[in-house]
């Protein structure tokens, strides 16, 4: 049997916490603090009315530590905005000061975004300033202003940016969608005489969301979402346009991924459009039209001003824009023929890019010997050194171009301190590094550096592209997409990244993105009500996608074929309560002995589980583990590595 991992999206709506000023002003620089602090990821937002642009002096303190008085300080003065860290009464700049628009009598909406590592200022719907520093977390938020007035200044907690909708509704359930313009309704995909009598409890997919009109928009999510992906299956029914809205402010200000099919073929294109004050501007496009009646999956991803747009998982557009910096998600249609939307999902998405063209204080944390100039980061020392960036990212892939100018070099990941990281490193044959002529995947702990896997490095090139990934303890390293190293390390789920050097080295073009959770098959809940719908009994249990074999009625195989990385999840309940065994096979077929098979055995009154892995009926590896209660088992084949996890802990691995 072949199965793949599944996950579920939860609908999570944030709550705005509107905080008034405290009745007493702070003695620290005359700051007036909000009653509630900023904790975790948060926004501090409001509007500023400028009385005099020349004399305006605005200070916003955040992550203010009451015991030490350390804090970050955003200032807007003399037409410039800057962020500094205040420690011991001294100010140190983070990032570079930037010009902001100020006019006498104007009112400017603004949002100061604080994330684990990032700080951003959204000023009048433009991201004008970015800074980086991970050290001060939580703390008070306060303000002081002269030459202007603040209104509606408040703290907004930022929670999970997740939402999912398949448009099958339980009775009385509310919709997460808010139609803005156009006509929107839940409709069945059927167009026969029975379509009007379609019921959710008798169909696997009774309804989709249908939109139509000259311009139709329906929105969901929260205004403070800032780094996320939104995707949907879309079926256009005729000419017009389909698309996804993101960073939605109002019906005259948003970003739009739009795909057109019009009588004038010159207008047919996949476009990234900025709508500002009701005026459209195309930021990027790709020629071509959709086919009416065809299902497509559209996805837009946005983080730190970088927008990526995909059709059927193929990246077709990538554009940078400072517009909006936050906003809701939405669905978009042009045309009376309309379009169906289904399986809409939003989730947090991270992207990090660095070409070292501009020095940004606080973005990279280094020791001595590191210099950034002429578009590269250079290390000139002889000892081991790291240059760190980022936050506690989980499940990600990262790449960098690294050059050895005399020493070993690499890319560290899952960085949680100088004694807690993993690294993919290499050194040319002529270097002084102990691993010269090799590429290694290694892990640093408080016991020292342990090599997990290594291979010879052919050739004499001084420059290589390195790519690493960390996913649920599975570590992967690639050199120029030709050399692959893999290992499993329990408990390693993520962390920051770092440039790694064992001698003179250079680095360029760092790029990081999150690895999305893999989706899988599921059983429709409504099919389980077989007493009311006996005609659906064949689809009424978890055995629905499975068929027994003629040789063994206890062996069930999936009806479909699955390729690439696959996994099966199952549970052994109450380990020790019974004696027995079960088998799961990946990559096999009924009637032969091919594929990878995991056999799990349990004995009554014993908390031990015995696991045996075979390939084509030949033994590969065995393992044993103790379990209290239920055993949740994940058996997977991941990029050439077979992994068995019991209650999220890896207990068996093998290269296949």
Short mmCIF file of N, CA, C and O in Angstrom, two decimals, residues 180-268:
data_model
loop_
_atom_site.label_atom_id
_atom_site.label_comp_id
_atom_site.label_asym_id
_atom_site.label_seq_id
_atom_site.Cartn_x
_atom_site.Cartn_y
_atom_site.Cartn_z
N UNK A 180 -17.37 41.45 -1.02
CA UNK A 180 -17.15 42.89 -1.10
C UNK A 180 -17.88 43.48 -2.29
O UNK A 180 -18.67 44.42 -2.17
N UNK A 181 -17.63 42.93 -3.47
CA UNK A 181 -18.34 43.33 -4.68
C UNK A 181 -18.65 42.07 -5.47
O UNK A 181 -18.01 41.03 -5.31
N UNK A 182 -19.64 42.16 -6.36
CA UNK A 182 -20.03 41.01 -7.17
C UNK A 182 -21.01 40.11 -6.45
O UNK A 182 -21.48 40.40 -5.34
N UNK A 183 -21.33 38.99 -7.09
CA UNK A 183 -22.28 38.01 -6.54
C UNK A 183 -21.51 36.76 -6.13
O UNK A 183 -20.79 36.17 -6.94
N UNK A 184 -21.70 36.33 -4.87
CA UNK A 184 -21.01 35.16 -4.34
C UNK A 184 -22.03 34.23 -3.68
O UNK A 184 -22.91 34.69 -2.95
N UNK A 185 -21.89 32.93 -3.94
CA UNK A 185 -22.80 31.96 -3.35
C UNK A 185 -22.16 30.58 -3.33
O UNK A 185 -21.28 30.27 -4.13
N UNK A 186 -22.61 29.75 -2.38
CA UNK A 186 -22.21 28.34 -2.35
C UNK A 186 -23.05 27.61 -3.38
O UNK A 186 -24.28 27.69 -3.36
N UNK A 187 -22.37 26.92 -4.32
CA UNK A 187 -23.09 26.23 -5.39
C UNK A 187 -22.48 24.87 -5.63
O UNK A 187 -21.28 24.67 -5.45
N UNK A 188 -23.31 23.95 -6.07
CA UNK A 188 -22.81 22.65 -6.48
C UNK A 188 -22.18 22.75 -7.86
O UNK A 188 -22.55 23.61 -8.67
N UNK A 189 -21.25 21.86 -8.13
CA UNK A 189 -20.63 21.82 -9.46
C UNK A 189 -21.55 21.16 -10.48
O UNK A 189 -21.33 21.28 -11.68
N UNK A 190 -22.58 20.44 -10.00
CA UNK A 190 -23.48 19.75 -10.92
C UNK A 190 -24.39 20.75 -11.63
O UNK A 190 -24.78 21.78 -11.08
N UNK A 191 -24.72 20.46 -12.86
CA UNK A 191 -25.63 21.32 -13.60
C UNK A 191 -26.82 20.55 -14.18
O UNK A 191 -27.46 21.00 -15.12
N UNK A 192 -27.14 19.34 -13.61
CA UNK A 192 -28.29 18.58 -14.08
C UNK A 192 -29.54 18.94 -13.26
O UNK A 192 -29.51 19.83 -12.42
N UNK A 193 -30.63 18.21 -13.46
CA UNK A 193 -31.89 18.55 -12.81
C UNK A 193 -31.85 18.33 -11.30
O UNK A 193 -32.66 18.90 -10.57
N UNK A 194 -30.93 17.49 -10.84
CA UNK A 194 -30.85 17.20 -9.41
C UNK A 194 -29.94 18.18 -8.68
O UNK A 194 -29.82 18.10 -7.46
N UNK A 195 -29.31 19.08 -9.40
CA UNK A 195 -28.34 19.97 -8.77
C UNK A 195 -28.94 20.78 -7.64
O UNK A 195 -28.31 21.00 -6.61
N UNK A 196 -30.18 21.22 -7.80
CA UNK A 196 -30.80 22.04 -6.77
C UNK A 196 -31.10 21.28 -5.50
O UNK A 196 -31.38 21.88 -4.47
N UNK A 197 -31.09 19.93 -5.57
CA UNK A 197 -31.38 19.12 -4.38
C UNK A 197 -30.11 18.53 -3.77
O UNK A 197 -30.18 17.67 -2.91
N UNK A 198 -28.95 19.02 -4.22
CA UNK A 198 -27.68 18.50 -3.69
C UNK A 198 -27.61 18.76 -2.19
O UNK A 198 -27.95 19.84 -1.71
N UNK A 199 -27.18 17.75 -1.43
CA UNK A 199 -27.05 17.89 0.01
C UNK A 199 -25.64 17.53 0.44
O UNK A 199 -25.05 16.57 -0.06
N UNK A 200 -25.10 18.30 1.41
CA UNK A 200 -23.71 18.10 1.83
C UNK A 200 -23.48 16.73 2.45
O UNK A 200 -22.38 16.19 2.37
N UNK A 201 -24.55 16.15 3.08
CA UNK A 201 -24.34 14.86 3.75
C UNK A 201 -24.46 13.68 2.81
O UNK A 201 -24.40 12.53 3.21
N UNK A 202 -24.62 13.95 1.48
CA UNK A 202 -24.72 12.86 0.51
C UNK A 202 -23.69 12.98 -0.59
O UNK A 202 -23.78 12.29 -1.60
N UNK A 203 -22.75 13.85 -0.43
CA UNK A 203 -21.77 14.07 -1.49
C UNK A 203 -20.40 14.32 -0.91
O UNK A 203 -20.26 14.91 0.16
N UNK A 204 -19.37 13.83 -1.62
CA UNK A 204 -18.00 14.06 -1.18
C UNK A 204 -17.62 15.52 -1.30
O UNK A 204 -16.81 16.03 -0.55
N UNK A 205 -18.21 16.22 -2.26
CA UNK A 205 -17.86 17.62 -2.49
C UNK A 205 -19.09 18.32 -3.04
O UNK A 205 -19.17 18.66 -4.22
N UNK A 206 -20.06 18.52 -2.16
CA UNK A 206 -21.34 19.04 -2.62
C UNK A 206 -21.23 20.46 -3.14
O UNK A 206 -21.91 20.83 -4.09
N UNK A 207 -20.41 21.27 -2.52
CA UNK A 207 -20.42 22.67 -2.83
C UNK A 207 -19.03 23.23 -3.12
O UNK A 207 -18.02 22.74 -2.59
N UNK A 208 -19.00 24.24 -3.93
CA UNK A 208 -17.85 25.12 -4.11
C UNK A 208 -18.36 26.54 -3.91
O UNK A 208 -19.55 26.76 -3.68
N UNK A 209 -17.46 27.50 -4.01
CA UNK A 209 -17.82 28.90 -3.85
C UNK A 209 -17.80 29.51 -5.23
O UNK A 209 -16.79 29.45 -5.94
N UNK A 210 -18.92 30.11 -5.64
CA UNK A 210 -19.06 30.62 -7.00
C UNK A 210 -19.17 32.13 -6.97
O UNK A 210 -19.96 32.70 -6.22
N UNK A 211 -18.35 32.80 -7.80
CA UNK A 211 -18.38 34.24 -7.90
C UNK A 211 -18.57 34.69 -9.33
O UNK A 211 -18.10 34.04 -10.27
N UNK A 212 -19.25 35.81 -9.52
CA UNK A 212 -19.46 36.36 -10.85
C UNK A 212 -19.73 37.85 -10.74
O UNK A 212 -20.10 38.36 -9.68
N UNK A 213 -19.60 38.55 -11.88
CA UNK A 213 -19.86 39.98 -11.93
C UNK A 213 -18.80 40.69 -12.75
O UNK A 213 -17.79 40.10 -13.14
N UNK A 214 -19.02 41.96 -13.03
CA UNK A 214 -18.02 42.74 -13.75
C UNK A 214 -16.69 42.71 -13.00
O UNK A 214 -15.63 42.64 -13.61
N UNK A 215 -16.77 42.78 -11.67
CA UNK A 215 -15.62 42.59 -10.79
C UNK A 215 -16.16 42.06 -9.48
O UNK A 215 -17.02 42.68 -8.86
N UNK A 216 -15.69 40.88 -9.09
CA UNK A 216 -16.20 40.24 -7.87
C UNK A 216 -15.04 39.92 -6.94
O UNK A 216 -14.05 39.32 -7.36
N UNK A 217 -15.17 40.34 -5.68
CA UNK A 217 -14.14 40.08 -4.67
C UNK A 217 -14.84 39.61 -3.39
O UNK A 217 -15.83 40.20 -2.96
N UNK A 218 -14.30 38.54 -2.78
CA UNK A 218 -14.74 38.09 -1.47
C UNK A 218 -13.49 37.87 -0.63
O UNK A 218 -12.53 37.25 -1.10
N UNK A 219 -13.48 38.37 0.60
CA UNK A 219 -12.26 38.38 1.40
C UNK A 219 -12.39 37.54 2.67
O UNK A 219 -13.50 37.23 3.12
N UNK A 220 -11.24 37.17 3.22
CA UNK A 220 -11.16 36.43 4.48
C UNK A 220 -9.83 36.78 5.14
O UNK A 220 -9.01 37.50 4.58
N UNK A 221 -9.60 36.23 6.33
CA UNK A 221 -8.34 36.49 7.01
C UNK A 221 -8.37 37.77 7.82
O UNK A 221 -9.44 38.33 8.11
N UNK A 222 -7.20 38.28 8.19
CA UNK A 222 -7.07 39.45 9.06
C UNK A 222 -6.21 40.53 8.43
O UNK A 222 -5.28 40.24 7.66
N UNK A 223 -6.46 41.76 8.80
CA UNK A 223 -5.76 42.90 8.20
C UNK A 223 -4.27 42.90 8.52
O UNK A 223 -3.47 43.47 7.78
N UNK A 224 -3.87 42.25 9.63
CA UNK A 224 -2.48 42.30 10.07
C UNK A 224 -1.64 41.13 9.54
O UNK A 224 -0.47 41.02 9.89
N UNK A 225 -2.20 40.25 8.71
CA UNK A 225 -1.40 39.18 8.11
C UNK A 225 -0.36 39.80 7.18
O UNK A 225 -0.69 40.63 6.33
N UNK A 226 0.89 39.39 7.30
CA UNK A 226 1.94 40.06 6.54
C UNK A 226 2.85 39.13 5.74
O UNK A 226 3.46 39.55 4.77
N UNK A 227 3.02 37.89 6.14
CA UNK A 227 3.89 36.98 5.40
C UNK A 227 3.17 35.63 5.32
O UNK A 227 3.12 34.88 6.28
N UNK A 228 2.58 35.37 4.16
CA UNK A 228 1.72 34.20 4.05
C UNK A 228 1.59 33.78 2.60
O UNK A 228 1.99 34.50 1.67
N UNK A 229 1.03 32.62 2.41
CA UNK A 229 0.64 32.15 1.08
C UNK A 229 -0.86 31.96 1.08
O UNK A 229 -1.48 31.63 2.10
N UNK A 230 -1.47 32.19 -0.08
CA UNK A 230 -2.89 31.90 -0.27
C UNK A 230 -3.01 31.14 -1.58
O UNK A 230 -2.38 31.49 -2.58
N UNK A 231 -3.79 30.07 -1.59
CA UNK A 231 -3.96 29.26 -2.79
C UNK A 231 -5.40 28.79 -2.89
O UNK A 231 -6.13 28.73 -1.89
N UNK A 232 -5.81 28.46 -4.12
CA UNK A 232 -7.16 27.95 -4.33
C UNK A 232 -7.20 27.17 -5.63
O UNK A 232 -6.50 27.49 -6.60
N UNK A 233 -8.04 26.14 -5.66
CA UNK A 233 -8.41 25.50 -6.92
C UNK A 233 -9.50 26.36 -7.54
O UNK A 233 -10.46 26.73 -6.86
N UNK A 234 -9.35 26.69 -8.83
CA UNK A 234 -10.28 27.60 -9.49
C UNK A 234 -10.69 27.01 -10.84
O UNK A 234 -9.83 26.56 -11.61
N UNK A 235 -11.99 27.06 -11.11
CA UNK A 235 -12.51 26.59 -12.39
C UNK A 235 -13.26 27.73 -13.09
O UNK A 235 -14.41 28.01 -12.77
N UNK A 236 -12.63 28.43 -14.03
CA UNK A 236 -13.31 29.50 -14.76
C UNK A 236 -14.31 28.91 -15.74
O UNK A 236 -14.02 27.92 -16.42
N UNK A 237 -15.48 29.52 -15.85
CA UNK A 237 -16.55 28.96 -16.68
C UNK A 237 -16.69 29.65 -18.04
O UNK A 237 -17.52 29.26 -18.85
N UNK A 238 -15.91 30.69 -18.28
CA UNK A 238 -15.99 31.39 -19.56
C UNK A 238 -14.95 32.48 -19.62
O UNK A 238 -13.94 32.45 -18.91
N UNK A 239 -15.18 33.45 -20.49
CA UNK A 239 -14.22 34.54 -20.64
C UNK A 239 -14.29 35.48 -19.44
O UNK A 239 -15.28 35.55 -18.72
N UNK A 240 -13.20 36.22 -19.25
CA UNK A 240 -13.11 37.16 -18.14
C UNK A 240 -11.77 37.05 -17.46
O UNK A 240 -10.72 37.03 -18.12
N UNK A 241 -11.78 36.91 -16.14
CA UNK A 241 -10.53 36.79 -15.38
C UNK A 241 -10.82 36.09 -14.06
O UNK A 241 -11.92 36.18 -13.51
N UNK A 242 -9.81 35.38 -13.56
CA UNK A 242 -9.86 34.75 -12.25
C UNK A 242 -8.62 35.18 -11.48
O UNK A 242 -7.64 35.64 -12.07
N UNK A 243 -8.65 35.04 -10.16
CA UNK A 243 -7.45 35.42 -9.45
C UNK A 243 -7.57 35.33 -7.95
O UNK A 243 -8.59 34.90 -7.39
N UNK A 244 -6.48 35.74 -7.29
CA UNK A 244 -6.38 35.77 -5.84
C UNK A 244 -6.00 37.19 -5.41
O UNK A 244 -5.13 37.82 -6.01
N UNK A 245 -6.65 37.65 -4.36
CA UNK A 245 -6.36 38.96 -3.78
C UNK A 245 -5.54 38.74 -2.51
O UNK A 245 -5.78 37.80 -1.76
N UNK A 246 -4.57 39.61 -2.27
CA UNK A 246 -3.82 39.57 -1.02
C UNK A 246 -3.37 40.98 -0.66
O UNK A 246 -3.43 41.89 -1.48
N UNK A 247 -2.97 41.15 0.59
CA UNK A 247 -2.68 42.48 1.15
C UNK A 247 -3.86 43.44 0.90
O UNK A 247 -3.68 44.61 0.59
N UNK A 248 -5.06 42.92 1.09
CA UNK A 248 -6.28 43.70 0.85
C UNK A 248 -6.47 44.72 1.96
O UNK A 248 -6.52 44.38 3.14
N UNK A 249 -6.61 46.01 1.59
CA UNK A 249 -6.91 47.09 2.53
C UNK A 249 -8.39 47.49 2.45
O UNK A 249 -9.07 47.59 3.45
N UNK A 250 -8.84 47.74 1.23
CA UNK A 250 -10.23 48.05 0.92
C UNK A 250 -10.40 47.78 -0.57
O UNK A 250 -9.46 47.33 -1.23
N UNK A 251 -11.60 48.05 -1.10
CA UNK A 251 -11.85 47.66 -2.50
C UNK A 251 -11.11 48.53 -3.51
O UNK A 251 -11.23 48.30 -4.72
N UNK A 252 -10.32 49.50 -3.03
CA UNK A 252 -9.53 50.32 -3.94
C UNK A 252 -8.03 50.18 -3.71
O UNK A 252 -7.23 50.83 -4.39
N UNK A 253 -7.62 49.30 -2.76
CA UNK A 253 -6.21 49.15 -2.44
C UNK A 253 -5.91 47.69 -2.09
O UNK A 253 -6.33 47.20 -1.03
N UNK A 254 -5.20 47.00 -2.98
CA UNK A 254 -4.83 45.61 -2.75
C UNK A 254 -3.88 45.14 -3.84
O UNK A 254 -3.68 45.83 -4.86
N UNK A 255 -3.28 43.98 -3.63
CA UNK A 255 -2.49 43.31 -4.66
C UNK A 255 -3.33 42.17 -5.23
O UNK A 255 -4.13 41.55 -4.51
N UNK A 256 -3.11 41.87 -6.51
CA UNK A 256 -3.96 40.92 -7.21
C UNK A 256 -3.14 40.05 -8.15
O UNK A 256 -2.40 40.56 -8.99
N UNK A 257 -3.28 38.74 -7.99
CA UNK A 257 -2.81 37.78 -8.99
C UNK A 257 -3.98 37.50 -9.91
O UNK A 257 -4.98 36.88 -9.49
N UNK A 258 -3.90 37.97 -11.15
CA UNK A 258 -5.02 37.89 -12.08
C UNK A 258 -4.62 37.14 -13.35
O UNK A 258 -3.55 37.37 -13.91
N UNK A 259 -5.52 36.25 -13.80
CA UNK A 259 -5.30 35.50 -15.03
C UNK A 259 -6.48 35.75 -15.96
O UNK A 259 -7.63 35.51 -15.61
N UNK A 260 -6.17 36.25 -17.17
CA UNK A 260 -7.21 36.70 -18.09
C UNK A 260 -7.42 35.77 -19.28
O UNK A 260 -6.48 35.15 -19.76
N UNK A 261 -8.68 35.75 -19.75
CA UNK A 261 -9.02 35.20 -21.07
C UNK A 261 -10.05 36.15 -21.67
O UNK A 261 -11.21 36.19 -21.23
N UNK A 262 -9.62 36.94 -22.68
CA UNK A 262 -10.45 37.97 -23.27
C UNK A 262 -10.47 37.83 -24.79
O UNK A 262 -9.57 37.19 -25.37
N UNK A 263 -11.48 38.44 -25.46
CA UNK A 263 -11.52 38.38 -26.93
C UNK A 263 -10.27 38.95 -27.58
O UNK A 263 -9.82 38.45 -28.61
N UNK A 264 -9.72 40.01 -27.01
CA UNK A 264 -8.47 40.58 -27.51
C UNK A 264 -7.31 39.75 -26.94
O UNK A 264 -6.94 39.90 -25.77
N UNK A 265 -6.74 38.87 -27.75
CA UNK A 265 -5.71 37.95 -27.27
C UNK A 265 -4.48 38.66 -26.74
O UNK A 265 -3.73 38.09 -25.94
N UNK A 266 -4.25 39.88 -27.16
CA UNK A 266 -3.08 40.63 -26.67
C UNK A 266 -3.18 40.92 -25.18
O UNK A 266 -2.17 41.20 -24.53
N UNK A 267 -4.39 40.86 -24.64
CA UNK A 267 -4.60 41.15 -23.22
C UNK A 267 -4.53 39.89 -22.35
O UNK A 267 -4.58 39.99 -21.12
N UNK A 268 -4.44 38.72 -22.97
CA UNK A 268 -4.43 37.47 -22.21
C UNK A 268 -3.07 37.27 -21.55
O UNK A 268 -2.04 37.16 -22.22
#
